[in-house]
Short mmCIF file of C-alpha atoms in Angstrom, two decimals:
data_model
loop_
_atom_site.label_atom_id
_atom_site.label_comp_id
_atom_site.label_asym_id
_atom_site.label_seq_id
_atom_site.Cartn_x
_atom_site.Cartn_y
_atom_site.Cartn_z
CA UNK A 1 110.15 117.19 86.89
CA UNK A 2 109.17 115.89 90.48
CA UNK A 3 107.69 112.01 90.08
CA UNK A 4 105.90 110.69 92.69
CA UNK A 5 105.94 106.08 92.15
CA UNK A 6 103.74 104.02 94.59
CA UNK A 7 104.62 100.33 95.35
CA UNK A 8 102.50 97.24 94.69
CA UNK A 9 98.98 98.65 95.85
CA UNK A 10 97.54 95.57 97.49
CA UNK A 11 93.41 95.52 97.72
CA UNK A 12 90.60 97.74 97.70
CA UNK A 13 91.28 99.69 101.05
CA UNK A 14 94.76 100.75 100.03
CA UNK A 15 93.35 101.41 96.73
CA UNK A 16 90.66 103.99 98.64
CA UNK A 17 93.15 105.41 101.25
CA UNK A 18 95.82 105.54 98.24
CA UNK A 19 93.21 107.83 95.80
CA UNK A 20 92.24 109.57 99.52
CA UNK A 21 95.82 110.66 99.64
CA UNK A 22 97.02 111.45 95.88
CA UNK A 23 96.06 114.93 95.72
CA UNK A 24 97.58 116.24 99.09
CA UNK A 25 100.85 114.42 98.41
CA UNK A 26 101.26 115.69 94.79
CA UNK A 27 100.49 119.43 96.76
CA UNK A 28 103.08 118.57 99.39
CA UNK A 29 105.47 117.31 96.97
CA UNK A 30 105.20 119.62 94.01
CA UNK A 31 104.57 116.76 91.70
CA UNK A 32 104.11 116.88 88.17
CA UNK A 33 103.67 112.72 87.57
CA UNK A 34 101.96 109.88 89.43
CA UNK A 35 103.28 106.22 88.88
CA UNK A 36 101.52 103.95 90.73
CA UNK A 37 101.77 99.82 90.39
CA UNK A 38 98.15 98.81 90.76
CA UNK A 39 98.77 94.88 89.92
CA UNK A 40 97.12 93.85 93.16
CA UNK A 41 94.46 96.64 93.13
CA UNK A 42 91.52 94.38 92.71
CA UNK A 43 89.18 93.76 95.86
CA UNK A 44 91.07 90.09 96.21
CA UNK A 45 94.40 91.16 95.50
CA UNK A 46 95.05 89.25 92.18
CA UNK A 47 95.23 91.73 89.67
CA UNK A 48 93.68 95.34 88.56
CA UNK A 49 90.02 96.06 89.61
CA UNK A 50 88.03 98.32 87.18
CA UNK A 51 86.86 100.22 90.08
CA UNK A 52 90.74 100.71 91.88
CA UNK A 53 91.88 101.40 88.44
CA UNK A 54 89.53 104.02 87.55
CA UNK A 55 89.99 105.45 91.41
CA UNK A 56 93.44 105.71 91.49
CA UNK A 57 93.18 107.67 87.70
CA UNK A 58 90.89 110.28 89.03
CA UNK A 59 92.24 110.96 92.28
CA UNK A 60 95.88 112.12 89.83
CA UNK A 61 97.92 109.04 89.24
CA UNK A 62 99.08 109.13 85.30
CA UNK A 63 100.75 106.16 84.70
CA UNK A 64 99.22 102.32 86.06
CA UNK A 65 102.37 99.84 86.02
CA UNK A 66 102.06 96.20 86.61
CA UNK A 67 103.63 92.65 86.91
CA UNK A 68 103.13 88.87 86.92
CA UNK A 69 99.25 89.56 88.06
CA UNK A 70 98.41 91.55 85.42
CA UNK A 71 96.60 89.06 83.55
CA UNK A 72 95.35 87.37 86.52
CA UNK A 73 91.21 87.84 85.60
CA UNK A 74 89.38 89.28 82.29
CA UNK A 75 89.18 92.51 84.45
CA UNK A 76 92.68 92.87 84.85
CA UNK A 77 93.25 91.70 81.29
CA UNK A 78 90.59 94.46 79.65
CA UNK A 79 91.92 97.22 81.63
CA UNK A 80 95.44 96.83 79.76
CA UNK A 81 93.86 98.60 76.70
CA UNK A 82 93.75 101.43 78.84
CA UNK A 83 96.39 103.95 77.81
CA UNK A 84 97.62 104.96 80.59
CA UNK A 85 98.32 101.04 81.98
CA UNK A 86 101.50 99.27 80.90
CA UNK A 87 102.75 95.42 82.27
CA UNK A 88 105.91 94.35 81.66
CA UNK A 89 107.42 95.13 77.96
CA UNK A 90 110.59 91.92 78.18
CA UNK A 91 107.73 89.61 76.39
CA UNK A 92 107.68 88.35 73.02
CA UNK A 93 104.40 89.44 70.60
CA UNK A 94 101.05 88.18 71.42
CA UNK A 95 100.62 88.78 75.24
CA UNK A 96 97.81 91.63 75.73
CA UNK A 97 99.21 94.88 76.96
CA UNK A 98 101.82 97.21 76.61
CA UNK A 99 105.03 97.53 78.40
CA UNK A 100 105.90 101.26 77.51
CA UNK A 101 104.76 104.65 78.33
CA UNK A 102 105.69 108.05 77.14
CA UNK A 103 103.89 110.96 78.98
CA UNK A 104 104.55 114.80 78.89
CA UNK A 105 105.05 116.50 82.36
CA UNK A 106 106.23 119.68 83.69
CA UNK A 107 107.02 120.45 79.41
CA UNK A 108 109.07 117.57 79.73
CA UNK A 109 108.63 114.03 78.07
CA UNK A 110 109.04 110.60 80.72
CA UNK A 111 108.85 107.14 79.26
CA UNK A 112 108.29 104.91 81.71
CA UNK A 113 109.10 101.07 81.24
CA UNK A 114 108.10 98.34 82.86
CA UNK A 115 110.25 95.20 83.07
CA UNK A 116 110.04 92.07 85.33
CA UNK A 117 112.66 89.24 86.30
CA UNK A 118 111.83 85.66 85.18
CA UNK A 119 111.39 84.81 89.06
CA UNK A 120 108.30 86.94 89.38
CA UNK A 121 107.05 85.66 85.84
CA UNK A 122 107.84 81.70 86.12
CA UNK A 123 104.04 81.00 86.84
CA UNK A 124 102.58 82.99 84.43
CA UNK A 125 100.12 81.10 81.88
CA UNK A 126 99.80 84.65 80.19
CA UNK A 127 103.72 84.92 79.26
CA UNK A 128 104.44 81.10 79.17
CA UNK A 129 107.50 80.58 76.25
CA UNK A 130 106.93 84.34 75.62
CA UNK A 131 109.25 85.73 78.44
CA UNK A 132 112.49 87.70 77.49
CA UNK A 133 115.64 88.72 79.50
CA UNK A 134 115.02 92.32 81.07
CA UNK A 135 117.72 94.06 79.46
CA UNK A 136 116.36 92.92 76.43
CA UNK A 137 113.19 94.47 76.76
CA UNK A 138 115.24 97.31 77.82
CA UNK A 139 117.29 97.66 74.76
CA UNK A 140 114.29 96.85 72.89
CA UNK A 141 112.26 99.71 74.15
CA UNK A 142 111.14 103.26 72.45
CA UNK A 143 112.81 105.43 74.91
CA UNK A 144 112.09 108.90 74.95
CA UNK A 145 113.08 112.05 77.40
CA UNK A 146 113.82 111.00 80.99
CA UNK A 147 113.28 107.04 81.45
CA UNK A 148 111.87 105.69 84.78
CA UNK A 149 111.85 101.70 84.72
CA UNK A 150 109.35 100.03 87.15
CA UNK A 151 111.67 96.57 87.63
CA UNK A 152 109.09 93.89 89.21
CA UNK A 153 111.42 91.23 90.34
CA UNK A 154 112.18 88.85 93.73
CA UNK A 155 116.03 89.33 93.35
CA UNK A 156 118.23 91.92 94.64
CA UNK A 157 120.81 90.67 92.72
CA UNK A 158 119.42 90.51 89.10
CA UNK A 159 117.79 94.60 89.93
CA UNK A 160 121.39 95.63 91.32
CA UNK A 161 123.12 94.82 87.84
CA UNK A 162 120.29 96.13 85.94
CA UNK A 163 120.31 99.17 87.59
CA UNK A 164 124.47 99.75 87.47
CA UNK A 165 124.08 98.31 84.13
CA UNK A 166 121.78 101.33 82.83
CA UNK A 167 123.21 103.83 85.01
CA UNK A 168 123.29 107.11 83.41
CA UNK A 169 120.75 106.14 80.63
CA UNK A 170 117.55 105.67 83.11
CA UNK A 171 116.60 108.23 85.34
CA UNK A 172 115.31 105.75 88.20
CA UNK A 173 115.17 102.31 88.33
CA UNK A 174 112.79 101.14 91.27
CA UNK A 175 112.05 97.67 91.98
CA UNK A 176 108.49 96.26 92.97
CA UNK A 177 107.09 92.74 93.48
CA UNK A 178 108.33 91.33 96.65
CA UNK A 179 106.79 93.79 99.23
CA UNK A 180 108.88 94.43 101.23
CA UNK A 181 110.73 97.89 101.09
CA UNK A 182 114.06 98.25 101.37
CA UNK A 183 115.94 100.71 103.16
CA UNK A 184 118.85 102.42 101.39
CA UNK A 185 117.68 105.15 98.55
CA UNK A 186 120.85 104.86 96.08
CA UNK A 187 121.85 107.59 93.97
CA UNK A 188 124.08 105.18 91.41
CA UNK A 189 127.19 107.51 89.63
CA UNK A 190 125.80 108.02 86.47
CA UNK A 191 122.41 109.63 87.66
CA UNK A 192 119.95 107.04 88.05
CA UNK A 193 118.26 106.52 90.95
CA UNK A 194 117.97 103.34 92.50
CA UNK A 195 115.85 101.89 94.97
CA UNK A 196 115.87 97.56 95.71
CA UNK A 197 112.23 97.66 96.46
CA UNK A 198 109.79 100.26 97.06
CA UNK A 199 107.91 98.37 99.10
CA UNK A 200 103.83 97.66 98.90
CA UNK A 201 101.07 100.19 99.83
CA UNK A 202 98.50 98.22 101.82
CA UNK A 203 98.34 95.98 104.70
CA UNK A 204 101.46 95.87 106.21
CA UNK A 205 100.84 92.73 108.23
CA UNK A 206 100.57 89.15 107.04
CA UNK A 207 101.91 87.85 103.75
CA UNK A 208 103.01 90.09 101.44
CA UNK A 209 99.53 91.99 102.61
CA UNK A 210 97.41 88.96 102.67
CA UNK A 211 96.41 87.31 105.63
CA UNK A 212 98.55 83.93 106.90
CA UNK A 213 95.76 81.91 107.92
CA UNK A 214 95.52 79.57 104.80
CA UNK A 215 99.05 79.90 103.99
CA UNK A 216 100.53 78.50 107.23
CA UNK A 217 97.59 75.45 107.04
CA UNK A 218 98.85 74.51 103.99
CA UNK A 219 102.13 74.67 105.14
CA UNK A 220 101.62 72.84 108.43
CA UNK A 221 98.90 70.13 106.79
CA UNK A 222 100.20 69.32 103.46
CA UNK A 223 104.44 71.19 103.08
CA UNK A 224 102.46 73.37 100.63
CA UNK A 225 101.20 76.59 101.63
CA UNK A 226 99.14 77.04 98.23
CA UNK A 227 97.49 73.45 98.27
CA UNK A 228 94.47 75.44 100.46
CA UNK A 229 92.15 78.41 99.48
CA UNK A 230 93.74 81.47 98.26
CA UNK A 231 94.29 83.81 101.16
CA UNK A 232 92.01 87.06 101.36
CA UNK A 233 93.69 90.47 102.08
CA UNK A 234 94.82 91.58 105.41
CA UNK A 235 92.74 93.80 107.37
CA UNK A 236 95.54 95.16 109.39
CA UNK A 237 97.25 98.77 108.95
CA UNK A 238 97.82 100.03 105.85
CA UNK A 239 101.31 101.11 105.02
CA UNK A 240 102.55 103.37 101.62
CA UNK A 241 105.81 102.26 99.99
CA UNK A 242 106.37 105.21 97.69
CA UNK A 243 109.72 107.60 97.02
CA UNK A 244 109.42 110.90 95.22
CA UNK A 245 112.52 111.68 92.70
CA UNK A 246 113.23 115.08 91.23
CA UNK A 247 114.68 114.19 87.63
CA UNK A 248 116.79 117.32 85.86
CA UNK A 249 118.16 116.49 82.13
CA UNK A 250 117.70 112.91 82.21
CA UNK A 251 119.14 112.18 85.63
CA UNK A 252 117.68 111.89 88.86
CA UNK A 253 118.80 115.36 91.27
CA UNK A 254 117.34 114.39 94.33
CA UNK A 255 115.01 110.84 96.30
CA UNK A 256 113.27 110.27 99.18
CA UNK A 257 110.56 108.28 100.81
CA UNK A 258 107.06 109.70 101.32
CA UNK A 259 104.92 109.44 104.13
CA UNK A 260 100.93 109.03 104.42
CA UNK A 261 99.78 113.28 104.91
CA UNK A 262 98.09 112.40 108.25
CA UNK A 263 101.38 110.64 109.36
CA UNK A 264 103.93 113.03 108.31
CA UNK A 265 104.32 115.79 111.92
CA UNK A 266 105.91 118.63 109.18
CA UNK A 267 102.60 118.90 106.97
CA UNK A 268 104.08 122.08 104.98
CA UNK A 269 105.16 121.69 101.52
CA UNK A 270 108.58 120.85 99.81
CA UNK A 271 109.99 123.24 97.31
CA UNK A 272 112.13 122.34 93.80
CA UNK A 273 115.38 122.55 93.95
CA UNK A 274 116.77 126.05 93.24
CA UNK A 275 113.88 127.71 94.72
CA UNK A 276 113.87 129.48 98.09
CA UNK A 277 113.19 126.84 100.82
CA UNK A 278 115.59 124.14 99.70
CA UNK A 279 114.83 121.10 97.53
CA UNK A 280 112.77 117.82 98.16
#
């Protein structure tokens, strides 16, 4: 099974260019699944959009993942009814959503789980006094097949453990949330695949994707850089953070990065592994 996961997708634009791209990447690629965190989809940035949602869903993405803005407006809130949308599953009962998946691909079965750090979730009205440890939620969860964890956290400490921790039980663990992708692609001993952060797919200028102005005033005026307006998304380039994994038996074979079609000079198609042509 080949499994193509996109990063934080940060406005409407990358939202468009993102649903613009889907089906020549899953041609290029081979893929049989599309995980894409959507959490910042919405025209402002703070949370799902109806519209991004339903975009990114027809265009070939499967599974919708989330994080700490997934309750962020009544939008974002309604769309977690949706079956194919999950937000993160460490929370105690009563918090709308779901935080696993279990889809069939490639006549294979992929649960897909998404857990977040308490960092990322501190300022959450939505979760507050209902947030649990991630390997809680872990242990917790119905897992099924192959298991791919989306882990939305700021720290690279609290992912590294996580991921040694269920090395050789998840296929991938792939961090989101801070932005900001990381460099090394780790293949951990046991099988899993492990990437830091897989970085945002949107503006790649600014803040995180959003533009600086009001942050830096705040910053400079008051030592607060959200005591102003709420900054709009960037208008600069868009960049994808997104890795493609090829999981056999549980375990991740083979991971890379993906670029956008029109970027990428070699346009011609990977093949699985075992066929003629090499592997991804």
């Amino acid at each position: 099974m080949i499994v193509l996961f996109c990063g934080d997708v940060v406005g409407e634009r990358a939202t468009e260019r993102l649903a613009a791209s889907l089906p020549e990447l899953r041609r290029r690629y081979l893929v049989d699944l599309v995980v894409v965190n959507a959490e910042n989809s919405a025209p402002n940035g703070l949370g799902m959009g109806a519209k991004q949602v339903d975009q990114l869903l027809e265009a070939g993405a499967d599974v919708i993942t989330g994080g700490n803005h997934s309750w962020d407006s009544e939008e974002s809130v309604a769309l977690l009814d949706l079956p194919q949308v999950i937000r993160p599953a460490n929370l105690a009962p009563g918090v709308p959503g779901r935080g696993v998946l279990h889809a069939e691909a490639a006549g294979e079965t992929l649960t897909v789980v998404n857990l977040a750090d308490h960092c990322a979730m501190k300022s959450v009205k939505a979760t507050a006094g209902k947030f649990l440890p991630a390997y809680d939620g872990w242990r917790a969860a119905d897992k099924r097949g192959a298991v791919l964890v989306d882990y939305h956290g700021d720290h690279v400490l609290e992912k590294q453990i996580f991921a040694h921790a269920v090395d050789g039980e998840a296929a991938a663990v792939l961090g989101s949330h801070t932005h900001e992708a990381t460099g090394p692609l780790h293949l951990l001993p046991g099988g899993t695949a492990f990437v830091t952060e897989v970085g945002m797919t949107g503006p790649g200028d600014g803040v995180q994707g959003f533009a600086p102005t009001n942050l830096v005033s705040g910053l400079r005026g008051t030592g607060n850089p959200f005591s102003g307006a709420m900054p709009s998304v960037s208008l600069g380039p868009l960049v994808l953070g997104a890795v493609v994994l090829e999981i056999r038996h549980g375990r991740t074979a083979r991971l890379e990065r993906v670029s956008w079609p029109e970027d990428d000079a070699a346009p011609e198609p990977r093949t699985k592994s075992g066929d003629a042509g090499g592997a991804i």
